[in-house]
Amino acid sequence: MAEAVEEWYKQMPIITRSYLTAAVVTTIGCSLEIISPYNLYLNPRLVVKHYQFWRLVTNFLYFRKMDLDFLFHMFFLARYCKLLEENSFRGRTADFFYMLLFGATVLTGIVLIGGMIPYVSESFAKIIFLSNSLTFMMVYVWSKQNPFIHMSFLGLFTFTAAYLPWVLLGFSVLVGASAWVDLLGMIAGHAYYFLEDVYPKMTGRRPLKTPFFIRSLFADDPVVVARPANVRFAAPPVEEAH
């Protein structure tokens, strides 16, 4: 059993493995009171006035209590982050990292701006950890890129992957969780999907092109398509002369 888990862990792509490890270690450390969540949560005043810039990162690593909700989000993180990195972003580790960076920036910006808007500022002030939102963003992006895959929810009903974020949002509401967290992830995910997949097809321009300095951090192996051996291709037909 231990060997199977170790093999499963080692086979994870680098970004998925790193993020999953950091999230589990951080959450367990807080549960054991080795780390204090008060040193991790997003606080704009402490970031700006006291230069505690690590909060811009650590608020994406803590998943609250180690309960059923934690297990659900670890499953989503391990599954959909891995699926994206191995399939949609295969051979493009830098692009995948840039997607997460874009999502984290959008989520942080929404919370900061929302905290300054009357009537909704109180709701945004309660969002101090964005880890669940970033996970939900990955689920949303995967669902948009694989909309026709058939899925089942707890064996109760089937649906296509395009509706997965809405099914999970409805489930969160049913169990009494805050819908704001999932909605933020959907907003960030749709912003990425539009700018990366829809807008370039409309205009021919790609606004989310990964910067060179990020590409230089990752040495991606080229994706090679193997050609079957001993396969001969017929010569193109010769046009008849008229």
PDB file of C-alpha atoms in Angstrom:
ATOM      1  CA  MET A   1       0.000   0.000   0.000  1.00  0.00           C
ATOM      2  CA  ALA A   2       2.767   2.400   0.985  1.00  0.00           C
ATOM      3  CA  GLU A   3       4.680   1.596  -2.207  1.00  0.00           C
ATOM      4  CA  ALA A   4       1.584   2.266  -4.323  1.00  0.00           C
ATOM      5  CA  VAL A   5       1.067   5.668  -2.690  1.00  0.00           C
ATOM      6  CA  GLU A   6       4.746   6.516  -3.137  1.00  0.00           C
ATOM      7  CA  GLU A   7       4.628   5.527  -6.804  1.00  0.00           C
ATOM      8  CA  TRP A   8       1.425   7.562  -7.326  1.00  0.00           C
ATOM      9  CA  TYR A   9       3.078  10.570  -5.697  1.00  0.00           C
ATOM     10  CA  LYS A  10       6.264  10.290  -7.753  1.00  0.00           C
ATOM     11  CA  GLN A  11       4.319  10.062 -11.001  1.00  0.00           C
ATOM     12  CA  MET A  12       2.670  13.433 -10.416  1.00  0.00           C
ATOM     13  CA  PRO A  13       3.940  16.270 -12.617  1.00  0.00           C
ATOM     14  CA  ILE A  14       6.141  18.832 -10.890  1.00  0.00           C
ATOM     15  CA  ILE A  15       3.659  21.693 -10.344  1.00  0.00           C
ATOM     16  CA  THR A  16       0.871  19.418  -9.093  1.00  0.00           C
ATOM     17  CA  ARG A  17       3.219  17.564  -6.762  1.00  0.00           C
ATOM     18  CA  SER A  18       4.724  20.777  -5.389  1.00  0.00           C
ATOM     19  CA  TYR A  19       1.382  22.482  -4.763  1.00  0.00           C
ATOM     20  CA  LEU A  20      -0.212  19.375  -3.221  1.00  0.00           C
ATOM     21  CA  THR A  21       2.786  18.867  -0.930  1.00  0.00           C
ATOM     22  CA  ALA A  22       2.840  22.510   0.198  1.00  0.00           C
ATOM     23  CA  ALA A  23      -0.921  22.480   0.846  1.00  0.00           C
ATOM     24  CA  VAL A  24      -0.874  19.248   2.864  1.00  0.00           C
ATOM     25  CA  VAL A  25       2.201  20.231   4.894  1.00  0.00           C
ATOM     26  CA  THR A  26       0.792  23.705   5.644  1.00  0.00           C
ATOM     27  CA  THR A  27      -2.644  22.426   6.651  1.00  0.00           C
ATOM     28  CA  ILE A  28      -1.214  19.636   8.826  1.00  0.00           C
ATOM     29  CA  GLY A  29       1.230  22.080  10.396  1.00  0.00           C
ATOM     30  CA  CYS A  30      -1.652  24.372  11.351  1.00  0.00           C
ATOM     31  CA  SER A  31      -3.704  21.456  12.698  1.00  0.00           C
ATOM     32  CA  LEU A  32      -0.785  20.423  14.908  1.00  0.00           C
ATOM     33  CA  GLU A  33      -0.310  24.085  15.928  1.00  0.00           C
ATOM     34  CA  ILE A  34       3.213  24.109  14.536  1.00  0.00           C
ATOM     35  CA  ILE A  35       2.184  26.941  12.223  1.00  0.00           C
ATOM     36  CA  SER A  36      -0.305  29.654  13.113  1.00  0.00           C
ATOM     37  CA  PRO A  37      -2.980  30.474  10.510  1.00  0.00           C
ATOM     38  CA  TYR A  38      -2.754  34.079  11.719  1.00  0.00           C
ATOM     39  CA  ASN A  39       0.632  34.258  10.016  1.00  0.00           C
ATOM     40  CA  LEU A  40      -0.764  32.952   6.735  1.00  0.00           C
ATOM     41  CA  TYR A  41      -4.066  34.680   5.984  1.00  0.00           C
ATOM     42  CA  LEU A  42      -4.476  37.474   3.452  1.00  0.00           C
ATOM     43  CA  ASN A  43      -4.329  40.866   5.141  1.00  0.00           C
ATOM     44  CA  PRO A  44      -3.750  43.829   2.795  1.00  0.00           C
ATOM     45  CA  ARG A  45      -2.774  46.173   5.628  1.00  0.00           C
ATOM     46  CA  LEU A  46      -0.043  43.813   6.887  1.00  0.00           C
ATOM     47  CA  VAL A  47       1.189  43.221   3.338  1.00  0.00           C
ATOM     48  CA  VAL A  48       1.488  46.934   2.492  1.00  0.00           C
ATOM     49  CA  LYS A  49       2.453  48.509   5.805  1.00  0.00           C
ATOM     50  CA  HIS A  50       4.470  45.715   7.396  1.00  0.00           C
ATOM     51  CA  TYR A  51       5.886  44.185   4.179  1.00  0.00           C
ATOM     52  CA  GLN A  52       4.546  40.707   4.973  1.00  0.00           C
ATOM     53  CA  PHE A  53       4.519  39.747   1.297  1.00  0.00           C
ATOM     54  CA  TRP A  54       4.487  36.016   2.040  1.00  0.00           C
ATOM     55  CA  ARG A  55       0.776  36.320   2.817  1.00  0.00           C
ATOM     56  CA  LEU A  56       0.130  36.756  -0.917  1.00  0.00           C
ATOM     57  CA  VAL A  57       1.301  33.153  -1.317  1.00  0.00           C
ATOM     58  CA  THR A  58       0.522  31.393   1.964  1.00  0.00           C
ATOM     59  CA  ASN A  59      -3.191  32.189   1.844  1.00  0.00           C
ATOM     60  CA  PHE A  60      -3.359  29.785  -1.133  1.00  0.00           C
ATOM     61  CA  LEU A  61      -1.768  26.931   0.844  1.00  0.00           C
ATOM     62  CA  TYR A  62      -4.020  26.615   3.884  1.00  0.00           C
ATOM     63  CA  PHE A  63      -7.272  24.619   3.472  1.00  0.00           C
ATOM     64  CA  ARG A  64      -8.721  25.183   6.952  1.00  0.00           C
ATOM     65  CA  LYS A  65      -9.583  22.194   9.127  1.00  0.00           C
ATOM     66  CA  MET A  66      -8.648  18.636   8.192  1.00  0.00           C
ATOM     67  CA  ASP A  67     -12.197  17.418   7.677  1.00  0.00           C
ATOM     68  CA  LEU A  68     -14.318  16.051   4.845  1.00  0.00           C
ATOM     69  CA  ASP A  69     -14.159  19.388   3.026  1.00  0.00           C
ATOM     70  CA  PHE A  70     -10.349  19.241   3.174  1.00  0.00           C
ATOM     71  CA  LEU A  71     -10.350  15.744   1.668  1.00  0.00           C
ATOM     72  CA  PHE A  72     -12.685  16.880  -1.118  1.00  0.00           C
ATOM     73  CA  HIS A  73     -10.417  19.774  -2.066  1.00  0.00           C
ATOM     74  CA  MET A  74      -7.285  17.624  -1.901  1.00  0.00           C
ATOM     75  CA  PHE A  75      -8.996  15.213  -4.283  1.00  0.00           C
ATOM     76  CA  PHE A  76      -9.920  18.053  -6.648  1.00  0.00           C
ATOM     77  CA  LEU A  77      -6.400  19.447  -6.440  1.00  0.00           C
ATOM     78  CA  ALA A  78      -4.685  16.114  -7.054  1.00  0.00           C
ATOM     79  CA  ARG A  79      -7.069  15.119  -9.857  1.00  0.00           C
ATOM     80  CA  TYR A  80      -7.809  18.222 -11.901  1.00  0.00           C
ATOM     81  CA  CYS A  81      -4.479  19.954 -11.405  1.00  0.00           C
ATOM     82  CA  LYS A  82      -2.798  16.764 -12.585  1.00  0.00           C
ATOM     83  CA  LEU A  83      -5.183  16.343 -15.532  1.00  0.00           C
ATOM     84  CA  LEU A  84      -4.513  19.890 -16.699  1.00  0.00           C
ATOM     85  CA  GLU A  85      -0.754  19.636 -16.347  1.00  0.00           C
ATOM     86  CA  GLU A  86      -0.501  16.226 -18.021  1.00  0.00           C
ATOM     87  CA  ASN A  87      -2.936  16.859 -20.871  1.00  0.00           C
ATOM     88  CA  SER A  88      -3.853  20.450 -21.754  1.00  0.00           C
ATOM     89  CA  PHE A  89      -0.430  21.733 -20.610  1.00  0.00           C
ATOM     90  CA  ARG A  90       1.672  18.725 -21.513  1.00  0.00           C
ATOM     91  CA  GLY A  91       5.189  19.913 -22.290  1.00  0.00           C
ATOM     92  CA  ARG A  92       4.187  23.454 -21.230  1.00  0.00           C
ATOM     93  CA  THR A  93       5.016  23.576 -17.523  1.00  0.00           C
ATOM     94  CA  ALA A  94       5.798  27.292 -17.692  1.00  0.00           C
ATOM     95  CA  ASP A  95       2.384  28.017 -19.217  1.00  0.00           C
ATOM     96  CA  PHE A  96       0.683  26.004 -16.480  1.00  0.00           C
ATOM     97  CA  PHE A  97       2.575  27.855 -13.770  1.00  0.00           C
ATOM     98  CA  TYR A  98       1.613  31.136 -15.435  1.00  0.00           C
ATOM     99  CA  MET A  99      -2.045  30.059 -15.408  1.00  0.00           C
ATOM    100  CA  LEU A 100      -1.887  29.515 -11.639  1.00  0.00           C
ATOM    101  CA  LEU A 101      -0.082  32.829 -11.202  1.00  0.00           C
ATOM    102  CA  PHE A 102      -2.748  34.586 -13.269  1.00  0.00           C
ATOM    103  CA  GLY A 103      -5.528  32.945 -11.263  1.00  0.00           C
ATOM    104  CA  ALA A 104      -3.946  33.850  -7.938  1.00  0.00           C
ATOM    105  CA  THR A 105      -3.501  37.459  -9.075  1.00  0.00           C
ATOM    106  CA  VAL A 106      -7.105  37.756 -10.277  1.00  0.00           C
ATOM    107  CA  LEU A 107      -8.485  36.244  -7.059  1.00  0.00           C
ATOM    108  CA  THR A 108      -6.371  38.518  -4.878  1.00  0.00           C
ATOM    109  CA  GLY A 109      -7.386  41.555  -6.924  1.00  0.00           C
ATOM    110  CA  ILE A 110     -11.097  40.693  -6.678  1.00  0.00           C
ATOM    111  CA  VAL A 111     -10.922  40.366  -2.898  1.00  0.00           C
ATOM    112  CA  LEU A 112      -8.952  43.593  -2.481  1.00  0.00           C
ATOM    113  CA  ILE A 113     -11.243  45.605  -4.759  1.00  0.00           C
ATOM    114  CA  GLY A 114     -14.380  43.991  -3.360  1.00  0.00           C
ATOM    115  CA  GLY A 115     -13.292  44.961   0.131  1.00  0.00           C
ATOM    116  CA  MET A 116     -13.520  48.636  -0.889  1.00  0.00           C
ATOM    117  CA  ILE A 117     -17.025  48.459  -2.384  1.00  0.00           C
ATOM    118  CA  PRO A 118     -19.924  49.411  -0.088  1.00  0.00           C
ATOM    119  CA  TYR A 119     -22.581  46.802   0.735  1.00  0.00           C
ATOM    120  CA  VAL A 120     -20.325  43.890  -0.281  1.00  0.00           C
ATOM    121  CA  SER A 121     -17.123  44.863   1.517  1.00  0.00           C
ATOM    122  CA  GLU A 122     -18.147  42.911   4.607  1.00  0.00           C
ATOM    123  CA  SER A 123     -18.584  39.706   2.596  1.00  0.00           C
ATOM    124  CA  PHE A 124     -15.180  40.091   0.936  1.00  0.00           C
ATOM    125  CA  ALA A 125     -13.521  40.914   4.255  1.00  0.00           C
ATOM    126  CA  LYS A 126     -14.419  37.410   5.459  1.00  0.00           C
ATOM    127  CA  ILE A 127     -12.460  35.804   2.610  1.00  0.00           C
ATOM    128  CA  ILE A 128      -8.967  35.541   4.038  1.00  0.00           C
ATOM    129  CA  PHE A 129      -7.871  32.255   2.421  1.00  0.00           C
ATOM    130  CA  LEU A 130      -8.151  31.716  -1.338  1.00  0.00           C
ATOM    131  CA  SER A 131      -6.899  28.145  -1.592  1.00  0.00           C
ATOM    132  CA  ASN A 132     -10.362  26.697  -2.262  1.00  0.00           C
ATOM    133  CA  SER A 133     -11.017  29.337  -4.919  1.00  0.00           C
ATOM    134  CA  LEU A 134      -7.787  28.534  -6.774  1.00  0.00           C
ATOM    135  CA  THR A 135      -8.658  24.835  -6.720  1.00  0.00           C
ATOM    136  CA  PHE A 136     -12.121  25.606  -8.068  1.00  0.00           C
ATOM    137  CA  MET A 137     -10.561  27.691 -10.824  1.00  0.00           C
ATOM    138  CA  MET A 138      -8.621  24.647 -12.031  1.00  0.00           C
ATOM    139  CA  VAL A 139     -11.808  22.581 -12.013  1.00  0.00           C
ATOM    140  CA  TYR A 140     -13.540  25.279 -14.083  1.00  0.00           C
ATOM    141  CA  VAL A 141     -10.737  25.528 -16.663  1.00  0.00           C
ATOM    142  CA  TRP A 142     -10.627  21.735 -17.023  1.00  0.00           C
ATOM    143  CA  SER A 143     -14.405  21.578 -17.509  1.00  0.00           C
ATOM    144  CA  LYS A 144     -14.289  24.224 -20.255  1.00  0.00           C
ATOM    145  CA  GLN A 145     -11.527  22.398 -22.095  1.00  0.00           C
ATOM    146  CA  ASN A 146     -13.228  18.986 -21.747  1.00  0.00           C
ATOM    147  CA  PRO A 147     -16.939  19.840 -21.937  1.00  0.00           C
ATOM    148  CA  PHE A 148     -18.235  16.559 -23.396  1.00  0.00           C
ATOM    149  CA  ILE A 149     -16.801  14.071 -20.891  1.00  0.00           C
ATOM    150  CA  HIS A 150     -19.577  12.214 -19.069  1.00  0.00           C
ATOM    151  CA  MET A 151     -19.411  12.282 -15.275  1.00  0.00           C
ATOM    152  CA  SER A 152     -21.412  11.038 -12.309  1.00  0.00           C
ATOM    153  CA  PHE A 153     -22.042  12.812  -9.019  1.00  0.00           C
ATOM    154  CA  LEU A 154     -21.959  10.344  -6.102  1.00  0.00           C
ATOM    155  CA  GLY A 155     -23.737   7.858  -8.346  1.00  0.00           C
ATOM    156  CA  LEU A 156     -26.934   9.908  -8.137  1.00  0.00           C
ATOM    157  CA  PHE A 157     -27.039  11.405 -11.634  1.00  0.00           C
ATOM    158  CA  THR A 158     -24.850  11.849 -14.691  1.00  0.00           C
ATOM    159  CA  PHE A 159     -23.903  15.004 -16.547  1.00  0.00           C
ATOM    160  CA  THR A 160     -21.236  16.320 -18.888  1.00  0.00           C
ATOM    161  CA  ALA A 161     -18.074  18.010 -17.609  1.00  0.00           C
ATOM    162  CA  ALA A 162     -19.300  21.413 -18.808  1.00  0.00           C
ATOM    163  CA  TYR A 163     -21.719  21.445 -15.868  1.00  0.00           C
ATOM    164  CA  LEU A 164     -19.230  20.212 -13.249  1.00  0.00           C
ATOM    165  CA  PRO A 165     -18.556  23.650 -11.665  1.00  0.00           C
ATOM    166  CA  TRP A 166     -22.292  24.301 -11.313  1.00  0.00           C
ATOM    167  CA  VAL A 167     -22.892  20.885  -9.773  1.00  0.00           C
ATOM    168  CA  LEU A 168     -20.134  21.498  -7.220  1.00  0.00           C
ATOM    169  CA  LEU A 169     -21.453  25.002  -6.549  1.00  0.00           C
ATOM    170  CA  GLY A 170     -24.913  23.596  -5.870  1.00  0.00           C
ATOM    171  CA  PHE A 171     -23.429  20.962  -3.568  1.00  0.00           C
ATOM    172  CA  SER A 172     -21.565  23.646  -1.605  1.00  0.00           C
ATOM    173  CA  VAL A 173     -24.812  25.556  -1.100  1.00  0.00           C
ATOM    174  CA  LEU A 174     -26.625  22.389   0.032  1.00  0.00           C
ATOM    175  CA  VAL A 175     -24.019  21.600   2.710  1.00  0.00           C
ATOM    176  CA  GLY A 176     -24.071  25.195   3.963  1.00  0.00           C
ATOM    177  CA  ALA A 177     -20.693  26.311   2.640  1.00  0.00           C
ATOM    178  CA  SER A 178     -20.105  29.804   1.323  1.00  0.00           C
ATOM    179  CA  ALA A 179     -20.888  30.116  -2.376  1.00  0.00           C
ATOM    180  CA  TRP A 180     -18.599  33.161  -2.657  1.00  0.00           C
ATOM    181  CA  VAL A 181     -15.482  30.999  -2.599  1.00  0.00           C
ATOM    182  CA  ASP A 182     -16.625  28.845  -5.524  1.00  0.00           C
ATOM    183  CA  LEU A 183     -17.954  31.829  -7.467  1.00  0.00           C
ATOM    184  CA  LEU A 184     -14.588  33.579  -7.222  1.00  0.00           C
ATOM    185  CA  GLY A 185     -12.905  30.498  -8.629  1.00  0.00           C
ATOM    186  CA  MET A 186     -15.384  30.406 -11.507  1.00  0.00           C
ATOM    187  CA  ILE A 187     -14.771  34.092 -12.281  1.00  0.00           C
ATOM    188  CA  ALA A 188     -10.996  33.644 -12.316  1.00  0.00           C
ATOM    189  CA  GLY A 189     -11.303  30.452 -14.361  1.00  0.00           C
ATOM    190  CA  HIS A 190     -13.581  32.065 -16.932  1.00  0.00           C
ATOM    191  CA  ALA A 191     -11.266  35.080 -17.217  1.00  0.00           C
ATOM    192  CA  TYR A 192      -8.377  32.742 -18.040  1.00  0.00           C
ATOM    193  CA  TYR A 193     -10.442  30.614 -20.422  1.00  0.00           C
ATOM    194  CA  PHE A 194     -11.678  33.671 -22.322  1.00  0.00           C
ATOM    195  CA  LEU A 195      -8.274  35.350 -22.619  1.00  0.00           C
ATOM    196  CA  GLU A 196      -6.398  32.149 -23.471  1.00  0.00           C
ATOM    197  CA  ASP A 197      -8.863  30.156 -25.605  1.00  0.00           C
ATOM    198  CA  VAL A 198     -11.649  32.437 -26.854  1.00  0.00           C
ATOM    199  CA  TYR A 199     -10.058  35.858 -27.397  1.00  0.00           C
ATOM    200  CA  PRO A 200      -7.085  34.585 -29.499  1.00  0.00           C
ATOM    201  CA  LYS A 201      -9.522  32.836 -31.873  1.00  0.00           C
ATOM    202  CA  MET A 202     -11.491  36.069 -32.250  1.00  0.00           C
ATOM    203  CA  THR A 203      -8.576  38.452 -32.773  1.00  0.00           C
ATOM    204  CA  GLY A 204      -5.479  36.380 -33.477  1.00  0.00           C
ATOM    205  CA  ARG A 205      -3.746  37.919 -30.448  1.00  0.00           C
ATOM    206  CA  ARG A 206      -2.789  36.067 -27.275  1.00  0.00           C
ATOM    207  CA  PRO A 207      -2.727  38.446 -24.272  1.00  0.00           C
ATOM    208  CA  LEU A 208      -1.667  35.756 -21.782  1.00  0.00           C
ATOM    209  CA  LYS A 209       1.554  34.758 -23.496  1.00  0.00           C
ATOM    210  CA  THR A 210       3.907  33.428 -20.836  1.00  0.00           C
ATOM    211  CA  PRO A 211       6.774  35.878 -20.144  1.00  0.00           C
ATOM    212  CA  PHE A 212      10.271  34.774 -21.077  1.00  0.00           C
ATOM    213  CA  PHE A 213      11.623  34.989 -17.522  1.00  0.00           C
ATOM    214  CA  ILE A 214       9.022  32.433 -16.396  1.00  0.00           C
ATOM    215  CA  ARG A 215       9.808  30.159 -19.327  1.00  0.00           C
ATOM    216  CA  SER A 216      13.472  30.279 -18.366  1.00  0.00           C
ATOM    217  CA  LEU A 217      12.609  28.746 -14.989  1.00  0.00           C
ATOM    218  CA  PHE A 218      11.293  25.539 -16.527  1.00  0.00           C
ATOM    219  CA  ALA A 219      13.085  23.225 -18.912  1.00  0.00           C
ATOM    220  CA  ASP A 220      10.177  21.586 -20.715  1.00  0.00           C
ATOM    221  CA  ASP A 221      10.866  18.475 -22.716  1.00  0.00           C
ATOM    222  CA  PRO A 222       9.466  18.651 -26.253  1.00  0.00           C
ATOM    223  CA  VAL A 223       6.450  16.440 -26.893  1.00  0.00           C
ATOM    224  CA  VAL A 224       7.512  13.821 -29.416  1.00  0.00           C
ATOM    225  CA  VAL A 225       4.960  11.845 -31.390  1.00  0.00           C
ATOM    226  CA  ALA A 226       6.386   8.430 -32.172  1.00  0.00           C
ATOM    227  CA  ARG A 227       6.087   7.194 -35.739  1.00  0.00           C
ATOM    228  CA  PRO A 228       5.354   3.459 -36.119  1.00  0.00           C
ATOM    229  CA  ALA A 229       8.206   1.454 -37.536  1.00  0.00           C
ATOM    230  CA  ASN A 230       8.118  -0.170 -40.981  1.00  0.00           C
ATOM    231  CA  VAL A 231       5.303   2.036 -42.198  1.00  0.00           C
ATOM    232  CA  ARG A 232       5.481   3.311 -45.739  1.00  0.00           C
ATOM    233  CA  PHE A 233       3.343   6.075 -47.077  1.00  0.00           C
ATOM    234  CA  ALA A 234       2.116   5.970 -50.666  1.00  0.00           C
ATOM    235  CA  ALA A 235       3.289   8.671 -53.014  1.00  0.00           C
ATOM    236  CA  PRO A 236       0.759  11.394 -53.820  1.00  0.00           C
ATOM    237  CA  PRO A 237      -1.338  10.691 -56.901  1.00  0.00           C
ATOM    238  CA  VAL A 238      -0.146  12.204 -60.165  1.00  0.00           C
ATOM    239  CA  GLU A 239      -2.646  14.499 -61.800  1.00  0.00           C
ATOM    240  CA  GLU A 240      -3.749  13.486 -65.273  1.00  0.00           C
ATOM    241  CA  ALA A 241      -2.612  15.740 -68.059  1.00  0.00           C
ATOM    242  CA  HIS A 242      -5.375  17.218 -70.156  1.00  0.00           C
TER     243      HIS A 242
END
